[in-house]
PDB file of C-alpha atoms in Angstrom:
ATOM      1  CA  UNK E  23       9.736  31.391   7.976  1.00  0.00           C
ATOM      2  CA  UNK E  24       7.950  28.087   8.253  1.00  0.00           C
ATOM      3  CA  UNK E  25       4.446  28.170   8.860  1.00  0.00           C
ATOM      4  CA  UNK E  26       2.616  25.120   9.757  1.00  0.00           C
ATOM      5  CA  UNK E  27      -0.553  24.474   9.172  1.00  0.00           C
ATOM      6  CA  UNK E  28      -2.659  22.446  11.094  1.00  0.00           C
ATOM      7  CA  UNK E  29      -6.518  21.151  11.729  1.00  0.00           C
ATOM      8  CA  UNK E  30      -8.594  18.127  11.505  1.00  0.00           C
ATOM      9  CA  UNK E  31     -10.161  16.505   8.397  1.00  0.00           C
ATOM     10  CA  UNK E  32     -12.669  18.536   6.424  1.00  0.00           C
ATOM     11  CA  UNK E  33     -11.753  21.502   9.287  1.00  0.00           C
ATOM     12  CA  UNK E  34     -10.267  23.920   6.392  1.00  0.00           C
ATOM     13  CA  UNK E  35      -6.664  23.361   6.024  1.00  0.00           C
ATOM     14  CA  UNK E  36      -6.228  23.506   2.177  1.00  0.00           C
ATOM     15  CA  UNK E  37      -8.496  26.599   1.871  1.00  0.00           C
ATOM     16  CA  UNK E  38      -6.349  28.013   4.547  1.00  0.00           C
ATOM     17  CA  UNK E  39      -2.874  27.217   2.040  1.00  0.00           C
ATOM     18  CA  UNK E  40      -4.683  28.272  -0.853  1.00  0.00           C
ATOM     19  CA  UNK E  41      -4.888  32.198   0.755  1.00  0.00           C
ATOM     20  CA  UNK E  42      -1.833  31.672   1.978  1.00  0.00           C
ATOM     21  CA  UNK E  43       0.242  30.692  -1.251  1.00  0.00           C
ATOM     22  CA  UNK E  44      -1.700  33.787  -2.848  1.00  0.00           C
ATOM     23  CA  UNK E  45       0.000  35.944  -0.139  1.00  0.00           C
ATOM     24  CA  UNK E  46       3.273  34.576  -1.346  1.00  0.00           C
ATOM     25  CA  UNK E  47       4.028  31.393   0.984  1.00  0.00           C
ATOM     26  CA  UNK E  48       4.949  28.176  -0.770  1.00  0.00           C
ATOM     27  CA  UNK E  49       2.890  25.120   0.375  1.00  0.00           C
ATOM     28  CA  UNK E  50       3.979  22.271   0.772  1.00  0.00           C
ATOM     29  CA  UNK E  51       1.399  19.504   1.106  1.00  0.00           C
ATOM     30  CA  UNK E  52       1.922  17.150   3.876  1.00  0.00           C
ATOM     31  CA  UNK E  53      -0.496  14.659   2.537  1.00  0.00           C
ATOM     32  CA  UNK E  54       0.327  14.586  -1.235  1.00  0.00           C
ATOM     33  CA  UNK E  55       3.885  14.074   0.383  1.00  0.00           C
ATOM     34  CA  UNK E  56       2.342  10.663   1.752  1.00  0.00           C
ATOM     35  CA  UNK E  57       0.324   9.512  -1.614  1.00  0.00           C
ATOM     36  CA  UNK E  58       4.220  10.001  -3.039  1.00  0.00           C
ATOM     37  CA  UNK E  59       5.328   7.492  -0.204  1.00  0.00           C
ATOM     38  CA  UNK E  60       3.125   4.839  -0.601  1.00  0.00           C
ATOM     39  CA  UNK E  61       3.908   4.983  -4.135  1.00  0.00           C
ATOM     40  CA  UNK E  62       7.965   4.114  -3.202  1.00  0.00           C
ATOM     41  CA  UNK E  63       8.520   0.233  -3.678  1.00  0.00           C
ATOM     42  CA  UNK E  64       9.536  -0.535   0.149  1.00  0.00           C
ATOM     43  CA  UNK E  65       6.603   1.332   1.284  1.00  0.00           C
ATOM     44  CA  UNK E  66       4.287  -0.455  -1.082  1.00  0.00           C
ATOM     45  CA  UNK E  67       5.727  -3.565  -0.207  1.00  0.00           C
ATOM     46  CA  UNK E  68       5.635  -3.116   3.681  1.00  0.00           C
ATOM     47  CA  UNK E  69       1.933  -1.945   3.441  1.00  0.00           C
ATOM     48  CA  UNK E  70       1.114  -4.840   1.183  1.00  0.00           C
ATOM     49  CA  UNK E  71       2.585  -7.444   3.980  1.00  0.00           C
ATOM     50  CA  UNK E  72       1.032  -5.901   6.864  1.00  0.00           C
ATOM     51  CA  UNK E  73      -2.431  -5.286   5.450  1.00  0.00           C
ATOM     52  CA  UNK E  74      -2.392  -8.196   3.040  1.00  0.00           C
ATOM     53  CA  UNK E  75      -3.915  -8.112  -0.640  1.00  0.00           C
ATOM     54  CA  UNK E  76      -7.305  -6.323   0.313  1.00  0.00           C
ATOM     55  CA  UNK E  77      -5.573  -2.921   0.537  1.00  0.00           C
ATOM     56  CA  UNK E  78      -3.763  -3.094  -2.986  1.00  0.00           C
ATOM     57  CA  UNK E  79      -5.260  -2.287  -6.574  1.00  0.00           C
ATOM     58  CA  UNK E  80      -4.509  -4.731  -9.354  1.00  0.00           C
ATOM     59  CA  UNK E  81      -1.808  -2.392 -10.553  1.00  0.00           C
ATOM     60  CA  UNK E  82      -0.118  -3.382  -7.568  1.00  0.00           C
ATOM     61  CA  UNK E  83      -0.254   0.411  -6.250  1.00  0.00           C
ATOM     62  CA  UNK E  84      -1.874   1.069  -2.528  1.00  0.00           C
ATOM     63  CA  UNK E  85      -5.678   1.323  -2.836  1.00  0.00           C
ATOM     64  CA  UNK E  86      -5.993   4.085  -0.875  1.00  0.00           C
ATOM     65  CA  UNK E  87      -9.585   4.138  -0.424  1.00  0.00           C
ATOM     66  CA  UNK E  88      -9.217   0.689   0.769  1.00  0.00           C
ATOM     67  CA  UNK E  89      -6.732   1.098   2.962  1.00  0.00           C
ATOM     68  CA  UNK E  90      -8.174   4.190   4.616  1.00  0.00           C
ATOM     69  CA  UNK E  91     -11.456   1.961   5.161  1.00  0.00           C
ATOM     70  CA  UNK E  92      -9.331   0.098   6.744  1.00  0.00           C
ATOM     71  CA  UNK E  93      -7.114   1.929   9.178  1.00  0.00           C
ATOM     72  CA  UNK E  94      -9.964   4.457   9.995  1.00  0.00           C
ATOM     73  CA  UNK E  95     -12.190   1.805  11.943  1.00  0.00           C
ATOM     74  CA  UNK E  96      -9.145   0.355  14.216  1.00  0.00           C
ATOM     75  CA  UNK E  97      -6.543   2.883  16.089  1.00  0.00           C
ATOM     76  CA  UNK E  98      -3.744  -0.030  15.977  1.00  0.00           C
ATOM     77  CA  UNK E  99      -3.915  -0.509  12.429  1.00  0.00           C
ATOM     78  CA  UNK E 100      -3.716   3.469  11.973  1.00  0.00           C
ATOM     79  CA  UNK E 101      -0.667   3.358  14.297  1.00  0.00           C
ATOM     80  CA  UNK E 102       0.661   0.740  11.645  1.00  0.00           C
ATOM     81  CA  UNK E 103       0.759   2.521   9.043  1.00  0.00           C
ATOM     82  CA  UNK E 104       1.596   5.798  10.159  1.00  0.00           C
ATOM     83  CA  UNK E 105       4.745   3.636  11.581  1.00  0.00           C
ATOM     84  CA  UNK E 106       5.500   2.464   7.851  1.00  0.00           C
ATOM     85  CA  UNK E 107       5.422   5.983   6.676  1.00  0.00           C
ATOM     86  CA  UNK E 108       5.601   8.899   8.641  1.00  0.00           C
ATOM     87  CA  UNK E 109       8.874   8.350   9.217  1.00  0.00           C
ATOM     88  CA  UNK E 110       9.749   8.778   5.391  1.00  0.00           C
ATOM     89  CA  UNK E 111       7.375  11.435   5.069  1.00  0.00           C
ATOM     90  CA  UNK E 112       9.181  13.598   7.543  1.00  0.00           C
ATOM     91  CA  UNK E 113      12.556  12.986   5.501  1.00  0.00           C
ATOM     92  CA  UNK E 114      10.856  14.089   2.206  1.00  0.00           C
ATOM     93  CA  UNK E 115       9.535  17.041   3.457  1.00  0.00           C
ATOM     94  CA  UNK E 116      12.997  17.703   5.377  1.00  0.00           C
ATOM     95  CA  UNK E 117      14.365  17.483   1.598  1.00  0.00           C
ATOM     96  CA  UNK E 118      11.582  20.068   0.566  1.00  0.00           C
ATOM     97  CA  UNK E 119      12.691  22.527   3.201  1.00  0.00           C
ATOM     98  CA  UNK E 120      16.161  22.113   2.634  1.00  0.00           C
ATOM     99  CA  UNK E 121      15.603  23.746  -1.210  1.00  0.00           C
ATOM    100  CA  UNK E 122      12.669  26.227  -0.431  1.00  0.00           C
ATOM    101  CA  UNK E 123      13.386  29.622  -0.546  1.00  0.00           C
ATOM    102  CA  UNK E 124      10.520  32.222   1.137  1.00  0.00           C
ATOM    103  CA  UNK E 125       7.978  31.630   3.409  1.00  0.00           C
ATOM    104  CA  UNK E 126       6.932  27.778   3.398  1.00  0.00           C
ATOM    105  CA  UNK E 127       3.963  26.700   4.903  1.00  0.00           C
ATOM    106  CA  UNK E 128       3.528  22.405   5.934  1.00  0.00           C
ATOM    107  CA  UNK E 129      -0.137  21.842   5.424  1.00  0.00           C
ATOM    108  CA  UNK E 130      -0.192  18.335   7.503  1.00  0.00           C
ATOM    109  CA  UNK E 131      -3.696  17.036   9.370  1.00  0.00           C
ATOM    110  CA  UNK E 132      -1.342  15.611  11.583  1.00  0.00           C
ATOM    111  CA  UNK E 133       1.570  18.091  11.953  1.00  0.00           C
ATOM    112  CA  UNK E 134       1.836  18.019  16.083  1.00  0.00           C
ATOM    113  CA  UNK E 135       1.571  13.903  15.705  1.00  0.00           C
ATOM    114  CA  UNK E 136       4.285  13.465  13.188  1.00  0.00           C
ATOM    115  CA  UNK E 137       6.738  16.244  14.770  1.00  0.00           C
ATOM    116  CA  UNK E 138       6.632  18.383  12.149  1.00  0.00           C
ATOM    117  CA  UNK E 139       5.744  21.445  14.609  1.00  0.00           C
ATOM    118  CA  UNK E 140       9.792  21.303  15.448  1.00  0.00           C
ATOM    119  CA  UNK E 141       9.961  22.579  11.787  1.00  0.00           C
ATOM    120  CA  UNK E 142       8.067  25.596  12.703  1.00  0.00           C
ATOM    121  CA  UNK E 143       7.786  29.027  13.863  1.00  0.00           C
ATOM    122  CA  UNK E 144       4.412  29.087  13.962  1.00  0.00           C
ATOM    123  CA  UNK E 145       1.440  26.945  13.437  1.00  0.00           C
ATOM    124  CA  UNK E 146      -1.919  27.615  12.304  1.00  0.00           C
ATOM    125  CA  UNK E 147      -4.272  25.279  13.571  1.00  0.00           C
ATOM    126  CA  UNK E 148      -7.831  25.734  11.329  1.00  0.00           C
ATOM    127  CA  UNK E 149     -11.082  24.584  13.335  1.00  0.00           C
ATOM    128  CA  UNK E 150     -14.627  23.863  12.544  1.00  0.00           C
ATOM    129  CA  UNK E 151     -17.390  22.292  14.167  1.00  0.00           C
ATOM    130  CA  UNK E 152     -17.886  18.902  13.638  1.00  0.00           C
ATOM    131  CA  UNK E 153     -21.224  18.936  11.948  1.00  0.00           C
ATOM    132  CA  UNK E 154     -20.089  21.610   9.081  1.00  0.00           C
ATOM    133  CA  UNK E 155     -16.383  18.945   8.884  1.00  0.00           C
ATOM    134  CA  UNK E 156     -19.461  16.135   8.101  1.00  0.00           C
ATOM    135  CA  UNK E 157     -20.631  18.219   6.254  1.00  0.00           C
ATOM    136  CA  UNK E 158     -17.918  18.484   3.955  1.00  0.00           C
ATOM    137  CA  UNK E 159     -16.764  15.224   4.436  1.00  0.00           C
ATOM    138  CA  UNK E 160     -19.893  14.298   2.416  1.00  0.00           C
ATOM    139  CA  UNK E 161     -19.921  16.894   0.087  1.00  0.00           C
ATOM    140  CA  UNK E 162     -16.523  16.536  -0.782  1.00  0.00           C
ATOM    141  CA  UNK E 163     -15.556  12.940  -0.250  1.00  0.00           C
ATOM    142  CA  UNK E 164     -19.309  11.115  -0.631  1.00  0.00           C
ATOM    143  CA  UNK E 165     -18.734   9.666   2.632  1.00  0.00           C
ATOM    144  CA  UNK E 166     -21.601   8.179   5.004  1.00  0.00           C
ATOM    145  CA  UNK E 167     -22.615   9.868   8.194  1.00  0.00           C
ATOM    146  CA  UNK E 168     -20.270   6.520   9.620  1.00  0.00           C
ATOM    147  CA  UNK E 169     -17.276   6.758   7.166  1.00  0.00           C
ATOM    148  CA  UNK E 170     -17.187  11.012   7.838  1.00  0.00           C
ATOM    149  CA  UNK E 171     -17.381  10.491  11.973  1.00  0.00           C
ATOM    150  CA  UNK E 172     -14.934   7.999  11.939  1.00  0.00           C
ATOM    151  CA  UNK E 173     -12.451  10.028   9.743  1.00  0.00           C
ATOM    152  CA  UNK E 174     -13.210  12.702  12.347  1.00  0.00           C
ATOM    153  CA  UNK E 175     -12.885  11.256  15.498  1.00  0.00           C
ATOM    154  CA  UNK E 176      -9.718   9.546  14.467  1.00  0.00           C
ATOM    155  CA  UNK E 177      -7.821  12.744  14.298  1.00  0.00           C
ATOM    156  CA  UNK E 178      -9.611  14.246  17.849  1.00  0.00           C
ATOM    157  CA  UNK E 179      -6.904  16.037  20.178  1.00  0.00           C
ATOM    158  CA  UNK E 180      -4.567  17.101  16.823  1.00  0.00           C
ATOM    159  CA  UNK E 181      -4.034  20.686  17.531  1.00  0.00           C
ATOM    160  CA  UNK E 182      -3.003  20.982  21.342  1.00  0.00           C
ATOM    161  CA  UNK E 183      -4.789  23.687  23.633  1.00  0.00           C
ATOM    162  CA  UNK E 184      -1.354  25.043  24.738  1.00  0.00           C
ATOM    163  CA  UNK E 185       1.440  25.452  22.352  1.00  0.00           C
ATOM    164  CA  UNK E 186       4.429  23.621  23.351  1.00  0.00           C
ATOM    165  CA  UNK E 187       8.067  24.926  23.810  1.00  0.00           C
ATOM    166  CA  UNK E 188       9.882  27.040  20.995  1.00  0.00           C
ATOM    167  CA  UNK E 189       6.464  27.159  18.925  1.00  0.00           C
ATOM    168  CA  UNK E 190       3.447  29.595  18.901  1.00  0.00           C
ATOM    169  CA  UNK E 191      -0.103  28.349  18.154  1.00  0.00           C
ATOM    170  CA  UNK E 192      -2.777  30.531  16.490  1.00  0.00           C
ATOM    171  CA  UNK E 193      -6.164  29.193  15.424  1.00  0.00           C
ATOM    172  CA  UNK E 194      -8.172  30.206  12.820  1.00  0.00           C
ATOM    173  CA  UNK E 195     -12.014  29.312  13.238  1.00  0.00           C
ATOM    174  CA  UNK E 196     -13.758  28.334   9.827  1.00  0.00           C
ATOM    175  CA  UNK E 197     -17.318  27.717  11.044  1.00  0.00           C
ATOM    176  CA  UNK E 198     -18.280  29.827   7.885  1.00  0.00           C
ATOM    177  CA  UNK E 199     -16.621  29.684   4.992  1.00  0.00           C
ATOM    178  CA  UNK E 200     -15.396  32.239   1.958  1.00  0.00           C
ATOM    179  CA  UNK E 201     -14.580  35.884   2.503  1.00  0.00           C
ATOM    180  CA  UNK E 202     -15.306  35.735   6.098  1.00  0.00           C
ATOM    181  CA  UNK E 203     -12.268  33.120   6.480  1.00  0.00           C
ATOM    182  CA  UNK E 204     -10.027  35.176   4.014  1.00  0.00           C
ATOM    183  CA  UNK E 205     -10.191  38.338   5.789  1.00  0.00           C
ATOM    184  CA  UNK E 206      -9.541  35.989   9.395  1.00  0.00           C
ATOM    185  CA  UNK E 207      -6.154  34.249   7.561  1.00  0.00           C
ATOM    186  CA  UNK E 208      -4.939  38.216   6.164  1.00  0.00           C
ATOM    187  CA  UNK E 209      -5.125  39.874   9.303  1.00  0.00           C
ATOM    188  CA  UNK E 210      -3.500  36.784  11.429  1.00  0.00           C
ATOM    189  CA  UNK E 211      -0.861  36.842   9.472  1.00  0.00           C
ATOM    190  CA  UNK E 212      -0.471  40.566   8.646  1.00  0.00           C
ATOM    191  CA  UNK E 213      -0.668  40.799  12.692  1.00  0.00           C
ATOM    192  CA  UNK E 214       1.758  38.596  13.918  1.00  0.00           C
ATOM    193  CA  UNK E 215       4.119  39.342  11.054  1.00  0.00           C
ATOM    194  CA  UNK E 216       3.996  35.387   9.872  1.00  0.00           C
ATOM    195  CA  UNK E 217       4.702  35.808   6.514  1.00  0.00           C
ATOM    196  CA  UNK E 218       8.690  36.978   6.950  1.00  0.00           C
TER     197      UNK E 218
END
């Protein structure tokens, strides 16, 4: 079974895959998968032409704080680079798949935008109001009220209000967070049998 695993930024998703490899599911991280990619030569290289030398450290690795500064405040340029490397991300996680044995869950912001929800049997889309994801934007990132609503608002519209074909859509609220959430993920999953 592949579980995907879904929800906007600072929504929940990685407390979500942390009780969920507890119950036994192997994660696999969607967006460590894309710090891997930008780390690849061509990758580096293609991101370091379009974006130019503001966007790399002196290393010569992607600055990915720069970048995200970047690509956060302009749709196009987000498009950009999501062209350079979702496309490689998909084929690494493909690869991932290919070796995994039990249930696998793809914890990807994005799943629905990069096709990854073909992968699946299910998804799990987490949700949160936006004033607790600023909330933890801040707290966990140290970004401004601008920086945090822009993050936010650039992933609006990620999990779909009606699942498409072949693929059923569950979502998991996470206005609150700890036990409360635990208990939510357990008997979703326990219910609907997701974890075979």
């Amino acid at each position: 079974m592949v579980l995907g695993l879904a929800g906007g930024y600072c929504a929940g998703k990685d407390a979500v895959a942390g009780i969920l490899a507890e119950g036994g599911f192997q994660i696999i991280d969607v967006d460590a998968v894309g710090h891997e990619v930008l780390r690849e030569p061509e990758a580096r290289e293609l991101v370091a032409v379009r974006f130019g030398p503001g966007v790399m450290a002196p290393d010569g690795q992607v600055d990915r704080r720069q970048l995200a500064r970047r690509v956060f405040r302009d749709r196009l340029e987000l498009a950009a680079l999501e062209a350079i490397v979702h496309p490689r991300m998909v084929l690494r996680v493909r690869e991932e798949l290919a070796v995994a044995s039990g249930p696998v869950v793809l914890n990807a912001a994005i799943l629905f935008r990069m096709g990854l929800d073909r992968l699946c049997g299910a998804v799990l889309c987490v949700r949160a109001p936006w004033w607790k994801r600023l909330a933890r934007a801040r707290r966990r990132d140290g970004l401004g009220l601008v920086q945090g609503l822009r993050r936010i608002a650039s992933q609006r519209g990620i999990c779909p209000k009606l699942p498409g074909p072949g693929v059923d859509i569950y979502y998991v609220d996470n206005a609150d967070d700890g036990n409360a959430l635990r208990e939510r993920v357990l008997r979703l999953v326990r219910e609907k049998g997701l974890g075979n």
